[in-house]
CSV table of C-alpha atoms in Angstrom, one decimal:
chain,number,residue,atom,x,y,z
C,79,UNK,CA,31.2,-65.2,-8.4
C,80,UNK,CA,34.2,-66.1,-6.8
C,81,UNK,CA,34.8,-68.0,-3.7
C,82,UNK,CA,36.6,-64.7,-1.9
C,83,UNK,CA,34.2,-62.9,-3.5
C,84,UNK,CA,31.5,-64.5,-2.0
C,85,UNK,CA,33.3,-64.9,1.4
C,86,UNK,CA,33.3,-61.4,1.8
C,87,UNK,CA,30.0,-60.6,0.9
C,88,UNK,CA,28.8,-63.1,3.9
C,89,UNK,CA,30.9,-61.8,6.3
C,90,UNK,CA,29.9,-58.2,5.4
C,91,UNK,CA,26.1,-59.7,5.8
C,92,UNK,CA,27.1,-60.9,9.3
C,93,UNK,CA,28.1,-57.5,10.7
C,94,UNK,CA,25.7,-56.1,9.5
C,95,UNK,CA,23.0,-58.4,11.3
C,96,UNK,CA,24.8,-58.5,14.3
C,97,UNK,CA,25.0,-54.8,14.4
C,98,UNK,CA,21.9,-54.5,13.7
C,99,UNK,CA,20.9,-56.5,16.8
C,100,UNK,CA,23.0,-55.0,19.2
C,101,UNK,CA,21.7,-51.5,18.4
C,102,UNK,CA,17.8,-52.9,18.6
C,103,UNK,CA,19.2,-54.7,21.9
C,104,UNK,CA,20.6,-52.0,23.7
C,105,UNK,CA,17.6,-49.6,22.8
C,106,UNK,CA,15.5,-52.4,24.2
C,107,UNK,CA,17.4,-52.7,27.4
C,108,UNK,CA,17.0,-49.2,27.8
C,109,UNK,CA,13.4,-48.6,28.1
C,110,UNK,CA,13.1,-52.6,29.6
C,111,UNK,CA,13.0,-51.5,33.4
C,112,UNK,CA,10.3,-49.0,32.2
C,113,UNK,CA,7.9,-51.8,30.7
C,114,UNK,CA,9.4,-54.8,32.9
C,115,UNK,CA,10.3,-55.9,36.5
C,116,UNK,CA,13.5,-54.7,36.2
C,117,UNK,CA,14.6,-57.2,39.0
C,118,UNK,CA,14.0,-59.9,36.8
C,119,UNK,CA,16.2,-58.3,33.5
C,120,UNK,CA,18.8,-57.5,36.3
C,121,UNK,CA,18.6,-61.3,36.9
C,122,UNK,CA,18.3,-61.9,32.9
C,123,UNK,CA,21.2,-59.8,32.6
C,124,UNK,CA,23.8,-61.5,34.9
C,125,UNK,CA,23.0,-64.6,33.5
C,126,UNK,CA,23.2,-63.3,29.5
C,127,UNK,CA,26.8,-62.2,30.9
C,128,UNK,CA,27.7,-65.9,32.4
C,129,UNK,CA,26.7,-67.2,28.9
C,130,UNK,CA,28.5,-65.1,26.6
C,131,UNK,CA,31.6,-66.0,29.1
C,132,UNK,CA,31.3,-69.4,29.1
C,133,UNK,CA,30.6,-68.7,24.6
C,134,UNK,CA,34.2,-67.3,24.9
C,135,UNK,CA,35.8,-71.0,25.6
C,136,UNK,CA,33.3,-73.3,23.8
C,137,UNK,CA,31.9,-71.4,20.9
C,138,UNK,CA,35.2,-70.0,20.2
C,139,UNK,CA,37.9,-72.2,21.5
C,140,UNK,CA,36.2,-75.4,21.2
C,141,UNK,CA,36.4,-76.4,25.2
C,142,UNK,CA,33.5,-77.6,26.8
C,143,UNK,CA,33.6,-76.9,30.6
C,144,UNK,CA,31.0,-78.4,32.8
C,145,UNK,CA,31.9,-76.7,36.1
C,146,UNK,CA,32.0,-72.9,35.2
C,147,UNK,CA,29.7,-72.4,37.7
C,148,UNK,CA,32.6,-72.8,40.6
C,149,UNK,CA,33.7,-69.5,38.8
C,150,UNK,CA,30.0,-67.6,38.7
C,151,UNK,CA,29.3,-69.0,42.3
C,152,UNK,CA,32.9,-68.3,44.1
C,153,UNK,CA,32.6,-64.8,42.8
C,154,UNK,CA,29.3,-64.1,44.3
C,155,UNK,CA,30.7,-65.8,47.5
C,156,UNK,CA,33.9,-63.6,48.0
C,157,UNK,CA,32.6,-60.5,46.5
C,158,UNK,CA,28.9,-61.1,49.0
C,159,UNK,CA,31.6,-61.6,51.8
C,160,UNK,CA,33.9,-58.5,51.3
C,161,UNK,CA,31.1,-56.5,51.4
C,162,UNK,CA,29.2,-57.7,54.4
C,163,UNK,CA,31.9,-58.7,56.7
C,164,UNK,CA,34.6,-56.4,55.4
C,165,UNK,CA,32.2,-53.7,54.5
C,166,UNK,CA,33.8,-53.0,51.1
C,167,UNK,CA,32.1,-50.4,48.5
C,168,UNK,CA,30.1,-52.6,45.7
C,169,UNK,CA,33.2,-51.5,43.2
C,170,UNK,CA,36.1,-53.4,45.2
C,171,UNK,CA,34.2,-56.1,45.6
C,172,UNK,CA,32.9,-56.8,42.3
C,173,UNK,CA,36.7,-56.4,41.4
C,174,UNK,CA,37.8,-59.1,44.2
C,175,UNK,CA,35.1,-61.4,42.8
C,176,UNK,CA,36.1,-61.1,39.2
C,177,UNK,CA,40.3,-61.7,40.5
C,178,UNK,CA,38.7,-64.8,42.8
C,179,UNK,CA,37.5,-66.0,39.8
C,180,UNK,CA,40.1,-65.5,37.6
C,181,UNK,CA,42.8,-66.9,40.1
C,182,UNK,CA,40.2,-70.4,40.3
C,183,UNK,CA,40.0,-70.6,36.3
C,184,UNK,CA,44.5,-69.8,36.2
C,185,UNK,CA,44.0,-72.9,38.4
C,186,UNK,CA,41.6,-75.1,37.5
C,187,UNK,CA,42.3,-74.3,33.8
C,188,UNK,CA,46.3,-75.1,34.3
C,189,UNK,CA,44.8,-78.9,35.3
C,190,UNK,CA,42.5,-79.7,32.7
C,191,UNK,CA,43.7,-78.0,29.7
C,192,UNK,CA,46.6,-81.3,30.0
C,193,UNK,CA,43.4,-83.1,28.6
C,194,UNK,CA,41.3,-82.9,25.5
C,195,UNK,CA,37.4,-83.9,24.6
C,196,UNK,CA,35.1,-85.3,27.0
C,197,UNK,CA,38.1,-86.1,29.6
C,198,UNK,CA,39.0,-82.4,29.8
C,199,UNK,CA,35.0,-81.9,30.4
C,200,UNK,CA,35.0,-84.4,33.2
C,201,UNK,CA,38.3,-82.8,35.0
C,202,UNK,CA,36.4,-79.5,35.1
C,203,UNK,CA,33.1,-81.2,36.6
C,204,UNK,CA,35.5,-83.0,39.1
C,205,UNK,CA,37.0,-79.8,40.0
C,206,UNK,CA,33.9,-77.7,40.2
C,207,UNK,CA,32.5,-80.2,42.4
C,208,UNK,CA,35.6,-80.4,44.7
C,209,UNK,CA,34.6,-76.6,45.1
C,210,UNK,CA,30.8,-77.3,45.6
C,211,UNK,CA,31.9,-79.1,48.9
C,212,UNK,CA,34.4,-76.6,49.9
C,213,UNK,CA,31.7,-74.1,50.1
C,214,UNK,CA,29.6,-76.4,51.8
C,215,UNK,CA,32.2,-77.3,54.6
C,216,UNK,CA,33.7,-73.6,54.3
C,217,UNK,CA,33.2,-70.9,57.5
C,218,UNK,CA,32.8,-67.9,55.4
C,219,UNK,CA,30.3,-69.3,53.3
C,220,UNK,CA,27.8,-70.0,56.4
C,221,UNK,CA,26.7,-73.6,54.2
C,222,UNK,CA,23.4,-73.9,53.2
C,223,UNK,CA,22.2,-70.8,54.9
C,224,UNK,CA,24.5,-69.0,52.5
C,225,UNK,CA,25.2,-65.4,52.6
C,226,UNK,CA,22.1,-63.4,53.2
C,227,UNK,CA,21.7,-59.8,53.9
C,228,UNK,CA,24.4,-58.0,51.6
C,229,UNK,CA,23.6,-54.7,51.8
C,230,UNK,CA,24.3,-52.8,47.6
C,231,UNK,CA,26.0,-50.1,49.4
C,232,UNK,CA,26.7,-46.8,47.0
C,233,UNK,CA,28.4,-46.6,44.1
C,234,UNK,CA,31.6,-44.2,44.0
C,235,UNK,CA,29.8,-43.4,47.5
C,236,UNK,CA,27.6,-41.2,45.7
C,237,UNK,CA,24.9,-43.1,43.7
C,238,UNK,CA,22.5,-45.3,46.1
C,239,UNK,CA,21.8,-49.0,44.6
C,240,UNK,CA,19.2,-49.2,47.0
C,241,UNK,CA,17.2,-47.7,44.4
C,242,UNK,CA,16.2,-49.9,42.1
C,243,UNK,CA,16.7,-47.6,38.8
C,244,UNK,CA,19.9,-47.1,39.8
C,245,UNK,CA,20.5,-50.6,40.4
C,246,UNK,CA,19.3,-51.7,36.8
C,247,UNK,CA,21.8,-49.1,35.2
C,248,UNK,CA,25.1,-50.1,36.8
C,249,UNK,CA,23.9,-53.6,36.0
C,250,UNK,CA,23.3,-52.6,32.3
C,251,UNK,CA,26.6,-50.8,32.6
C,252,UNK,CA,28.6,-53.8,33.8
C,253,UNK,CA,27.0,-56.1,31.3
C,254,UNK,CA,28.0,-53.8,28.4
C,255,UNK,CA,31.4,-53.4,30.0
C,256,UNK,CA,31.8,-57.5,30.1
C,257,UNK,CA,30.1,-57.9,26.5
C,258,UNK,CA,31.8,-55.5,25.2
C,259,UNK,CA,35.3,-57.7,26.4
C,260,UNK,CA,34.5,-60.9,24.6
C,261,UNK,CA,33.6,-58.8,21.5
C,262,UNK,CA,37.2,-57.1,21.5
C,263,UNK,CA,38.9,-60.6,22.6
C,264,UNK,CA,37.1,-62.1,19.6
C,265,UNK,CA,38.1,-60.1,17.5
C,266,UNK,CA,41.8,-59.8,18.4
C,267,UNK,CA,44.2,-61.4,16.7
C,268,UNK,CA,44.0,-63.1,19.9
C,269,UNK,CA,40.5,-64.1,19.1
C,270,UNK,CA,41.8,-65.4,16.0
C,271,UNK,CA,44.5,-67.7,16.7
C,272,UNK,CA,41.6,-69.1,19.3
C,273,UNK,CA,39.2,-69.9,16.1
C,274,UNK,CA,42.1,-71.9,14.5
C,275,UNK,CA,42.4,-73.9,17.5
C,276,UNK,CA,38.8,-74.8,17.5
C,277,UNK,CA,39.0,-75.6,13.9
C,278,UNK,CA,42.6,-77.4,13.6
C,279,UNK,CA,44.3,-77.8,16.7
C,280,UNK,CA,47.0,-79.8,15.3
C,281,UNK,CA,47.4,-77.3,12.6
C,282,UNK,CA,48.1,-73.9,15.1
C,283,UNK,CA,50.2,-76.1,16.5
C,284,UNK,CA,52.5,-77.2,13.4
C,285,UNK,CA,52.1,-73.2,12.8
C,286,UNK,CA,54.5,-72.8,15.6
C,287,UNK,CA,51.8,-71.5,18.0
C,288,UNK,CA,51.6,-72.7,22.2
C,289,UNK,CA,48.4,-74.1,21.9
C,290,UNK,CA,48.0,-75.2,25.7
C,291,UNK,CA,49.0,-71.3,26.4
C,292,UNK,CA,46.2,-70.0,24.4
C,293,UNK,CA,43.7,-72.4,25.5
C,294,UNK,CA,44.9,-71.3,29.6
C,295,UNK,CA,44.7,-67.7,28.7
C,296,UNK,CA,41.3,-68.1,27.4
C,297,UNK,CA,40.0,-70.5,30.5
C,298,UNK,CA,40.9,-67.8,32.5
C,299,UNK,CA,39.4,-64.9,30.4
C,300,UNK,CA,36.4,-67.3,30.6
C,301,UNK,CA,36.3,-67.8,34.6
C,302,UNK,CA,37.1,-63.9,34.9
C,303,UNK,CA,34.0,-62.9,32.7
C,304,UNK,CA,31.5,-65.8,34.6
C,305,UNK,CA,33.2,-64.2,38.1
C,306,UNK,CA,32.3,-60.8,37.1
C,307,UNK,CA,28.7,-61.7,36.4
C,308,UNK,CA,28.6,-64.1,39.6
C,309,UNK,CA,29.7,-60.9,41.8
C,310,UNK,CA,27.3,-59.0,40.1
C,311,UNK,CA,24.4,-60.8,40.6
C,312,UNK,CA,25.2,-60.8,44.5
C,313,UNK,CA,25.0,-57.4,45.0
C,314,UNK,CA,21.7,-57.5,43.1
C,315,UNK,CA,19.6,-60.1,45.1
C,316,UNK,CA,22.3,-59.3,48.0
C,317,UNK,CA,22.9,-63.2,48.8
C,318,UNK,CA,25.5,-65.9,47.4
C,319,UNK,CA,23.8,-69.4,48.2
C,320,UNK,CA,24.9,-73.3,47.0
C,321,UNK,CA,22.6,-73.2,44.5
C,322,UNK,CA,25.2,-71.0,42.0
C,323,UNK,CA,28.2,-73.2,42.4
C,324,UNK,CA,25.7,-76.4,41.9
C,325,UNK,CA,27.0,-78.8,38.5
C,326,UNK,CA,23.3,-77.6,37.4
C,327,UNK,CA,24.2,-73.7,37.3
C,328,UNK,CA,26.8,-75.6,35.2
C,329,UNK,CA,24.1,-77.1,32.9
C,330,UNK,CA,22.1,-74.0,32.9
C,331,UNK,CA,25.0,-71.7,31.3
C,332,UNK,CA,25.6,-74.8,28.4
C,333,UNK,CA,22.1,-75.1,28.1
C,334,UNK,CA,21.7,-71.0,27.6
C,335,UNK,CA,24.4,-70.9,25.2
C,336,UNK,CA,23.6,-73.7,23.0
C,337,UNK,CA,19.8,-72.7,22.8
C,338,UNK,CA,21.1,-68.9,21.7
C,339,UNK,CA,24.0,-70.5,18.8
C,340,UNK,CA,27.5,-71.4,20.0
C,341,UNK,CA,30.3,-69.3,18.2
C,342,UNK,CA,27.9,-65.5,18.3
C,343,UNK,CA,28.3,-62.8,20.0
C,344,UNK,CA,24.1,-62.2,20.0
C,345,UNK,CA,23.3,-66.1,21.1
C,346,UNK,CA,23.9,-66.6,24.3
C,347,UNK,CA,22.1,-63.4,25.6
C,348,UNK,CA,18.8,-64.6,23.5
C,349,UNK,CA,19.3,-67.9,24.9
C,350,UNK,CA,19.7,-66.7,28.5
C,351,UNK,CA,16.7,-64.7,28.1
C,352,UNK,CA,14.6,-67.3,27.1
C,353,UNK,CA,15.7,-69.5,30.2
C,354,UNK,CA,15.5,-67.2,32.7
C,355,UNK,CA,12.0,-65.6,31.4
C,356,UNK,CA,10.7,-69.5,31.1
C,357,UNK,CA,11.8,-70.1,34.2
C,358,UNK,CA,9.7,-66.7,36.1
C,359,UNK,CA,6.8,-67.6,33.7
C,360,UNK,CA,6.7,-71.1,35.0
C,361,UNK,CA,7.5,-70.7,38.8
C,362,UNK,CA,4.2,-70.3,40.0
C,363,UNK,CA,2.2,-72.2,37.4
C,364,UNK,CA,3.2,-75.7,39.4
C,365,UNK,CA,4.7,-77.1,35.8
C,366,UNK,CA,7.5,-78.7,36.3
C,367,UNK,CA,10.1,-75.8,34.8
C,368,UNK,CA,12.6,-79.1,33.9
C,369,UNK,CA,10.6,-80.6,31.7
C,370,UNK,CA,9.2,-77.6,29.7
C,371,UNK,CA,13.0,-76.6,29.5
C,372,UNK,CA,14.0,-80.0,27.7
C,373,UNK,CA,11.2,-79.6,25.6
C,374,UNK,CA,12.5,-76.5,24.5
C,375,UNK,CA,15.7,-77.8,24.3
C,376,UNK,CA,14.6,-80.6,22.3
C,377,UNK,CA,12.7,-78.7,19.7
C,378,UNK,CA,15.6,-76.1,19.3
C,379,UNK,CA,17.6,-79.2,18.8
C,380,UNK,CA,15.3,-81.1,15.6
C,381,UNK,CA,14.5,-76.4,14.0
C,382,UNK,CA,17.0,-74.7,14.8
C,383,UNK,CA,20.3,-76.9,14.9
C,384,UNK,CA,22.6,-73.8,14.8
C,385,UNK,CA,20.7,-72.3,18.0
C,386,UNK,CA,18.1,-69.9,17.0
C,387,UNK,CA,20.7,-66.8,16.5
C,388,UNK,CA,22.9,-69.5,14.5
C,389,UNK,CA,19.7,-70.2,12.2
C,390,UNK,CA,19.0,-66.7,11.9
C,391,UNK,CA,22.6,-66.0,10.4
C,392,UNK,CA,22.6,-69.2,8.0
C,393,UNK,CA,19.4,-67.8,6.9
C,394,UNK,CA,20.2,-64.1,6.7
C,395,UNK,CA,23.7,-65.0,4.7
C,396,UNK,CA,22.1,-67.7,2.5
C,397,UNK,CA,19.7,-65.0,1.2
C,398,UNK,CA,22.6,-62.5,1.1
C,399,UNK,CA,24.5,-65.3,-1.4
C,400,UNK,CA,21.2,-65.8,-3.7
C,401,UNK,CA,20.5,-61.3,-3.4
C-alpha cells in the first residue's frame, strides 16, 4: 500500500470518528438538561467553548498562551456590566463582550506574537495579569465584590431566560454557533496555512507567507471565541467576579485542553467535561479538588499521552491501517 494511499485512508478514518462523535454529542446534549442539572452542563458548556478557543491557538497554531483568561473574564465583565447598568438585551451584550475580547486579544496579541516559545508564553501571563489588577482597581468592576445580580433578560424580547429550559438551549445554541467557528476556521485554507506554522514556521515563511499576520489573526480569533464564552457564562450565573480573569482560569483552560488532545476538534469539550464534572463531584466531599485534578492530570499524562481523544484517534486509525 502506498504512502498516499494510506494517508487517505487515515484521514477518511478521522472524519469518520469525529463525525461520529459530534452526532452522539449533540444527541447527548440534547436530552442532558432532561437527565442532568442543566445549570451545571450550562457551566460544562461555557467552559468546553473557552477550551476549544484556546485549541484554536495551541493545538492548531502552536502558541501557548497562559493569560486567555483576561479574554473569558473581560467578556463576562463588560457584557455583566452592559446589561446591568446599561440595561442592554442579553444579545448586545454578549456581542460587546465577544468585540471586548477581541479588541484585548488585537492587542495583547500585537505584543507577544514579537516573541516566540516560552518568552511569548510569559508576555501573555504578564499581560493577563496587568488586567487581573485593572479589574481589581477598576470602578465598573465593583473589585472583589464583583458584579452580582445580572438579571438574563429575554431573548429577541420574546423568549424569557429566566426559565431555565430556555436558558440551557440558547446556551446550547451559542456553543454550537462558537464550535461550529473553529471547525470552519480549521478547516479553511486559513486553518491550513495555520497547521504549517505549527509544523515549520520557518518553512511558511520561506513560502512567502506573513507569518506574524496569521499568528495575530488567529490570537484574536482565539480571544474572540474565549470572550464569547466568558459573556455567556455571565448571563448564565448572572455575575462576573475575579476569579475568571485569575492566571488559574488560565491554567484551567490548558489543563482542559491538554487532558481532551491538543490539535481535535472533540478534545477539549471531553476534557472540559471531565474538569468541570470533577470539580461538582468533589466540592462537597472536603477532598482537596487540586490534588485529585493533578492526579488526573498525571495519569492522563504516563496512558494517554495524546489526551484521551488524541489516543482514541491513534487507536481508531492504527486499526484502520492493519483493517
Amino acid at each position: 500500500m502506498s504512502e498516499a494511499t494510506l494517508h487517505a485512508e487515515r484521514a477518511a478514518a478521522s472524519v469518520r470518528l469525529e463525525r461520529a462523535l459530534v452526532v452522539l454529542g449533540i444527541l447527548a446534549l440534547i436530552a442532558a438538561p432532561f437527565v442532568i442539572y442543566p445549570i451545571f452542563v450550562m457551566k460544562m458548556l461555557c467552559f468546553a467553548l473557552f477550551a476549544c478557543a484556546f485549541n484554536l491557538l495551541l493545538g492548531y497554531t502552536g502558541l501557548l498562551s497562559f493569560g486567555h483568561a483576561a479574554f473569558f473574564g473581560g467578556a463576562a465583565y463588560f457584557c455583566a456590566y452592559a446589561v446591568k447598568a446599561w440595561g442592554w438585551p442579553p444579545e448586545p451584550a454578549i456581542l460587546l463582550g465577544t468585540a471586548g475580547a477581541a479588541l484585548m486579544g488585537l492587542i495583547m496579541g500585537f505584543l507577544a506574537i514579537r516573541r516566540q516559545g516560552i518568552y511569548f508564553s510569559m508576555i501573555t501571563l504578564a499581560l493577563a495579569q496587568m488586567f487581573y489588577f485593572f479589574c481589581v482597581q477598576a470602578p465598573f468592576t465593583e473589585g472583589e465584590d464583583g458584579i452580582q445580580g445580572v438579571p438574563r433578560g429575554h431573548l429577541f424580547g420574546v423568549v424569557d431566560l429566566g426559565v431555565t429550559m430556555n436558558m440551557y438551549f440558547f446556551v446550547l445554541a451559542v456553543f454550537l454557533i462558537g464550535v461550529f467557528a473553529v471547525w470552519r476556521i480549521v478547516n479553511s485554507p486559513f486553518g491550513m496555512i495555520l497547521r504549517s506554522i505549527r509544523e515549520n514556521e520557518n518553512r511558511a515563511i520561506s513560502l512567502g507567507y506573513s507569518v506574524g499576520r496569521y499568528k495575530l489573526a488567529a490570537f484574536v480569533m482565539s480571544a474572540a471565541l474565549a470572550g464569547l464564552a466568558g459573556a455567556t457564562k455571565a448571563i448564565v450565573f448572572q455575575f462576573a467576579t475575579l476569579t475568571d480573569v485569575t492566571w488559574q482560569m488560565s491554567g484551567e483552560v490548558i489543563l482542559m485542553t491538554l487532558l481532551g488532545g491538543i490539535g481535535t476538534m472533540v478534545g477539549p469539550v471531553v476534557g472540559a467535561g471531565l474538569v468541570v464534572g470533577l470539580e461538582n463531584t468533589l466540592a462537597t466531599s472536603g477532598f482537596p479538588v487540586t490534588i485529585a485534578t493533578g492526579l488526573i492530570f498525571m495519569i492522563c499524562v504516563l496512558i494517554f499521552r495524546r489526551g484521551i481523544v488524541g489516543e482514541m484517534y491513534a487507536r481508531w486509525l492504527g486499526r484502520a491501517r492493519d483493517g
